Short mmCIF file of N, CA and C in Angstrom, two decimals:
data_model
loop_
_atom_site.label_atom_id
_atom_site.label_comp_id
_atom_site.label_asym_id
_atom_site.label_seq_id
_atom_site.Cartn_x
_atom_site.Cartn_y
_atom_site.Cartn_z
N UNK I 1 -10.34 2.25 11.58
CA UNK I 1 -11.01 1.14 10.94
C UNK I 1 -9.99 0.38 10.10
N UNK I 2 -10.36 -0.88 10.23
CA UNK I 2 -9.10 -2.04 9.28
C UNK I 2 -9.75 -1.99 7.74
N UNK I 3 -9.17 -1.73 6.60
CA UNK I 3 -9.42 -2.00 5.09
C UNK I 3 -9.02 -3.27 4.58
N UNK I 4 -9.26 -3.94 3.69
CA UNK I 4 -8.78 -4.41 2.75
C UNK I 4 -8.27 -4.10 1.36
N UNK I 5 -7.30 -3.68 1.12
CA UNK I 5 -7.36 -3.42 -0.17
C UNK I 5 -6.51 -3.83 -1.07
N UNK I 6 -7.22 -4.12 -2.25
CA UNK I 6 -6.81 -5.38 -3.08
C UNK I 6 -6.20 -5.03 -4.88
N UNK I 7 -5.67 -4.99 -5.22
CA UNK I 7 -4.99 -4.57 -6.21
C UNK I 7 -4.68 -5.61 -7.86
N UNK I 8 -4.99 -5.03 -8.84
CA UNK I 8 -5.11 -6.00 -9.91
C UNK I 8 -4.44 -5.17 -11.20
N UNK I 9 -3.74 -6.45 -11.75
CA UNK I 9 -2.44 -6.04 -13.23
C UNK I 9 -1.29 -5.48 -12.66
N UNK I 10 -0.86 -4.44 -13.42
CA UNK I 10 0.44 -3.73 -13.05
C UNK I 10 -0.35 -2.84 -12.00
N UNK I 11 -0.71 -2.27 -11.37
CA UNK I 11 -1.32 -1.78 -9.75
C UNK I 11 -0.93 -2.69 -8.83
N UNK I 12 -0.85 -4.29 -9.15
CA UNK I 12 -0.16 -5.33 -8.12
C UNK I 12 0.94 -5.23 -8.27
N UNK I 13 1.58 -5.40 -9.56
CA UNK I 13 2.95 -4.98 -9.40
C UNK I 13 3.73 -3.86 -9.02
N UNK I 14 3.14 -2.65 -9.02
CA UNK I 14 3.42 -1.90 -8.15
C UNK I 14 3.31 -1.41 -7.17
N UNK I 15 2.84 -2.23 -6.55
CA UNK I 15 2.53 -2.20 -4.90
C UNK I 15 3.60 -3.40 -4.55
N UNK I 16 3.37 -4.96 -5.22
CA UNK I 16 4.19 -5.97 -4.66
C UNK I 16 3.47 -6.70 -4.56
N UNK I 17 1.96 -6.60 -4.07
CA UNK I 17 1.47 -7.74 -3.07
C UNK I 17 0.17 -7.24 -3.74
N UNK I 18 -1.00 -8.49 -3.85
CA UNK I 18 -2.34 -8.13 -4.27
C UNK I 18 -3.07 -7.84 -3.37
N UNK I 19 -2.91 -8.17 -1.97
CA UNK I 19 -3.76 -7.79 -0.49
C UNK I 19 -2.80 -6.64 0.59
N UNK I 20 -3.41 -5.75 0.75
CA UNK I 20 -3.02 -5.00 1.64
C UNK I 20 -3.76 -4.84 2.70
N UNK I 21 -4.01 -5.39 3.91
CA UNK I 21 -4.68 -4.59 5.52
C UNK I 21 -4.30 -3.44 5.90
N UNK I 22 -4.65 -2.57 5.66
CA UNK I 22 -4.03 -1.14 6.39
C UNK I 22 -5.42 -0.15 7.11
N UNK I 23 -4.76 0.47 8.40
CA UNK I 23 -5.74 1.12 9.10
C UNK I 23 -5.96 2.41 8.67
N UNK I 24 -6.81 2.90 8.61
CA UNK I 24 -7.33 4.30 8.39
C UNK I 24 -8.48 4.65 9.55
N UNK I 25 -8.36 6.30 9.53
CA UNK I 25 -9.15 6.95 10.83
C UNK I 25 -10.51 6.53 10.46
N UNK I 26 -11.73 6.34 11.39
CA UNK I 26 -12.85 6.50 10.62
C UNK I 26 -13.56 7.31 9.94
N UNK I 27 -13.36 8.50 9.97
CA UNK I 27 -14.04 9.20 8.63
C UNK I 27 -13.09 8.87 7.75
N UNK I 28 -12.45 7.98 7.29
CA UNK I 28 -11.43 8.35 6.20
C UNK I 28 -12.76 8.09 4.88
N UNK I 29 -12.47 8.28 3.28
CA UNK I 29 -13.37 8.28 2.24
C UNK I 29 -12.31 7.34 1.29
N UNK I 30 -12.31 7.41 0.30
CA UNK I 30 -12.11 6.74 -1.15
C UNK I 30 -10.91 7.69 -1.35
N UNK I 31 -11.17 8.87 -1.37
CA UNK I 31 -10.24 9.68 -1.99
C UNK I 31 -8.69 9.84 -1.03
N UNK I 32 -9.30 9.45 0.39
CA UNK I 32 -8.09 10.11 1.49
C UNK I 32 -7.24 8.40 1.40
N UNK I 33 -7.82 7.27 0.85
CA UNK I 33 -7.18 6.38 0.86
C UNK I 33 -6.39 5.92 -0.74
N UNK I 34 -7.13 6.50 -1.66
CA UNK I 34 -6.48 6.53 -3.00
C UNK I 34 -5.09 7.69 -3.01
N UNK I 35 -5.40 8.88 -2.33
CA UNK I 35 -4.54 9.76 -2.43
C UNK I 35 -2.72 9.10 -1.67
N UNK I 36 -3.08 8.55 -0.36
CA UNK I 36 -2.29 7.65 0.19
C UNK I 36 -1.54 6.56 -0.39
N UNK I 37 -2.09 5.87 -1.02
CA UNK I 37 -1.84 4.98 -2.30
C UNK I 37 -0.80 5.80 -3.29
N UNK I 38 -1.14 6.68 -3.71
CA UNK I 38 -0.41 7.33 -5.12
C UNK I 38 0.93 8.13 -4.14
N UNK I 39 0.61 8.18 -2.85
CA UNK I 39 1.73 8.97 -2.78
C UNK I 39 2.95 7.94 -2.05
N UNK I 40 2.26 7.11 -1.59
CA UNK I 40 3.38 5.98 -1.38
C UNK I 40 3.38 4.86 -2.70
N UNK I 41 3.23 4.03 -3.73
CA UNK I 41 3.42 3.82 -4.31
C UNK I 41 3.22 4.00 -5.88
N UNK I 42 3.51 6.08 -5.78
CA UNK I 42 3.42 6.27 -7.39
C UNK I 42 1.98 5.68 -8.19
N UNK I 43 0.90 5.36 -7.81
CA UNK I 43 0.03 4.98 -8.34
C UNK I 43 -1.12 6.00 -9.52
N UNK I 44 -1.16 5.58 -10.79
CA UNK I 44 -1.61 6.77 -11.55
C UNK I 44 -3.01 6.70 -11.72
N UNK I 45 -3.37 7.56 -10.41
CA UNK I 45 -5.15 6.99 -10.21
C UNK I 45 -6.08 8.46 -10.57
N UNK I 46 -5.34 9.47 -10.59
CA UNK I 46 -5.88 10.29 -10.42
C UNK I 46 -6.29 11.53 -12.40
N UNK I 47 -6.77 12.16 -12.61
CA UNK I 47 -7.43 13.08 -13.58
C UNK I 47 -8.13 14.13 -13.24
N UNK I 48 -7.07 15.74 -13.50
CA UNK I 48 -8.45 16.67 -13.21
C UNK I 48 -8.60 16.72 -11.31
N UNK I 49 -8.02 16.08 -10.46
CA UNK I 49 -8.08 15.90 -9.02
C UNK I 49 -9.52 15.38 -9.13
N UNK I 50 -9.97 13.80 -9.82
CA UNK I 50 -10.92 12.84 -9.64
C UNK I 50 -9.73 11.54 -10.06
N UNK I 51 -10.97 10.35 -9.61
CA UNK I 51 -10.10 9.49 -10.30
C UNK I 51 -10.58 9.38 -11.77
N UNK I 52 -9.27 8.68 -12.31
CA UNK I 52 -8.95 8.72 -13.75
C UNK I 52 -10.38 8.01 -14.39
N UNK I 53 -10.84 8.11 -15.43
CA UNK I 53 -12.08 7.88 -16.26
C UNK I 53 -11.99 6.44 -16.14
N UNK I 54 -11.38 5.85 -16.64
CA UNK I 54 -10.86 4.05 -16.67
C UNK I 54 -9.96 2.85 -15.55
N UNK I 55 -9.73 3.95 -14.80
CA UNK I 55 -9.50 3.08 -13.76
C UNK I 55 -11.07 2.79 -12.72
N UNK I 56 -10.65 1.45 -12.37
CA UNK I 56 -11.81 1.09 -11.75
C UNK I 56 -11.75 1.54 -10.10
N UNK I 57 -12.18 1.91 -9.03
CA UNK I 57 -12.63 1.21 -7.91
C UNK I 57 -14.09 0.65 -7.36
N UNK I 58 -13.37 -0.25 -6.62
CA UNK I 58 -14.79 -1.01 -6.03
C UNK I 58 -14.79 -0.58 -4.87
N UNK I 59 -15.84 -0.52 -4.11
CA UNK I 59 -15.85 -0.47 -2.63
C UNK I 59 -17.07 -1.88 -2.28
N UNK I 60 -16.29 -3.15 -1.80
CA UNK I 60 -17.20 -3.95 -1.68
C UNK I 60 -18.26 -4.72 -2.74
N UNK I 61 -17.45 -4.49 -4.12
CA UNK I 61 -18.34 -5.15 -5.29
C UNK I 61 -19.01 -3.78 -6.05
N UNK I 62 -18.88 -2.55 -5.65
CA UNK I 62 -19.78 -1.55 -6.08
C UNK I 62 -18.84 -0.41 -6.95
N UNK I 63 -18.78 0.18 -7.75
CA UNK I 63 -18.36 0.96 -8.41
C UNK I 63 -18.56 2.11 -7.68
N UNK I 64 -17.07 2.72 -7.30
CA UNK I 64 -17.31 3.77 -6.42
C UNK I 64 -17.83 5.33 -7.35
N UNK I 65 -17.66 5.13 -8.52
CA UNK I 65 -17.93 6.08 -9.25
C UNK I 65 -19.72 6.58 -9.58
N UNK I 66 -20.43 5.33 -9.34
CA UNK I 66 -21.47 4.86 -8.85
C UNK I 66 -22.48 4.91 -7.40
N UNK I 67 -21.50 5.61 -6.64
CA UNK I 67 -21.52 5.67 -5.36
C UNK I 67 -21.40 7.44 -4.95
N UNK I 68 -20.40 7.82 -4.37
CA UNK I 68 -19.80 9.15 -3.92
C UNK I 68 -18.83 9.51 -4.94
N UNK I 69 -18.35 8.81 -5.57
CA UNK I 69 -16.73 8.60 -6.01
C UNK I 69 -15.42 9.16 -4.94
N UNK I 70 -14.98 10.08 -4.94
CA UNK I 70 -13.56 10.49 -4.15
C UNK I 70 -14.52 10.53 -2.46
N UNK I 71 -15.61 10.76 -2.83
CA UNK I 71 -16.11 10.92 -1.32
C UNK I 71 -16.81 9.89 -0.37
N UNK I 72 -16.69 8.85 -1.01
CA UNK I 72 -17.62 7.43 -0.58
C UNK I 72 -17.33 7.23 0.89
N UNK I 73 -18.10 7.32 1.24
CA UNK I 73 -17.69 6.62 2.70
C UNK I 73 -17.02 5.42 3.07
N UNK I 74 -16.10 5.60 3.68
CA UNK I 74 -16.04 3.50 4.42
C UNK I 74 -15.99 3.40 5.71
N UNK I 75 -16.34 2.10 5.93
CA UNK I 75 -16.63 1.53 6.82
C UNK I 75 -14.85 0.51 7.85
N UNK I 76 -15.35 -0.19 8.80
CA UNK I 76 -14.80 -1.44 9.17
C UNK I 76 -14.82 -2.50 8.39
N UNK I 77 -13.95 -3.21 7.27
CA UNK I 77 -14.01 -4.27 7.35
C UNK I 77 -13.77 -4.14 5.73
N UNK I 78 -14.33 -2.57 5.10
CA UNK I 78 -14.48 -2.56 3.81
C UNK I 78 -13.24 -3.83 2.49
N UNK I 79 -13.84 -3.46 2.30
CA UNK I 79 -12.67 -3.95 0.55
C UNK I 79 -12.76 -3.08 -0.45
N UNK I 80 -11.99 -2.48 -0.81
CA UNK I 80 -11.24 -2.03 -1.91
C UNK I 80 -11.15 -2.14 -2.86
N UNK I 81 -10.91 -2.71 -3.85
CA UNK I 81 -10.41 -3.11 -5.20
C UNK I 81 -10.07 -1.63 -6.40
N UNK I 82 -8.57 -1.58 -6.96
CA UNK I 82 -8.42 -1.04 -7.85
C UNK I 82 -7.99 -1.81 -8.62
N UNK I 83 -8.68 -1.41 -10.07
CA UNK I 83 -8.31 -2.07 -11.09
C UNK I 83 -7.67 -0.97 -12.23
N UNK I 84 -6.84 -1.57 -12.99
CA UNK I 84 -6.05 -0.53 -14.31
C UNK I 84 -6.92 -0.58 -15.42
N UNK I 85 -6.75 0.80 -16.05
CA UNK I 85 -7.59 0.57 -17.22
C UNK I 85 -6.73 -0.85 -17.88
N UNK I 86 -8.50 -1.18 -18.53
CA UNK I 86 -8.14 -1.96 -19.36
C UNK I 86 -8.35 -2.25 -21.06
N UNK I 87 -7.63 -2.43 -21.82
CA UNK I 87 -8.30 -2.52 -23.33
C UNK I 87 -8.41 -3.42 -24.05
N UNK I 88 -8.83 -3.87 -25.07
CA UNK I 88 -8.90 -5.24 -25.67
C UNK I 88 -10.17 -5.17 -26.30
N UNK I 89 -10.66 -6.19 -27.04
CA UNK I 89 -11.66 -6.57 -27.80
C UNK I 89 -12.17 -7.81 -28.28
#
């Protein structure tokens, strides 16, 4: 299946690029594509082997934490989005 996945703050900068297309098998989940992520570009997504409390993902507008979290299913066509914690007031 083709992804989209889309990257925001320093997560873009450490990847390079804010859009990535990349294929994954179809059962792949959230977790088998985050884990992929961190191990090719160092990405600090993970806490405890979950993702980290404040980092965001979306799967398609939806909070995957909200969802399955590490186990969410995807689909063809999905989108992605990780976001870095963020702080401010």
């Amino acid at each position: 299946m083709d992804l989209e996945l889309r990257f925001f703050a320093n997560f873009r900068e450490a990847v390079g690029q804010k859009v990535l297309e990349r294929a994954y098998p179809d059962d792949a989940t959230v977790g088998d594509v985050l884990t992929d992520l961190v191990s090719e570009y160092d990405l600090d997504l993970f806490e405890d082997g979950d993702i980290r409390p404040m980092v965001s993902v979306m799967k398609n507008g939806d909070d995957v934490h909200h969802l399955e979290g590490m186990d969410t299913d995807l689909e063809d066509g999905d989108k992605l989005s990780v976001f870095p914690p963020v702080a401010g007031g």
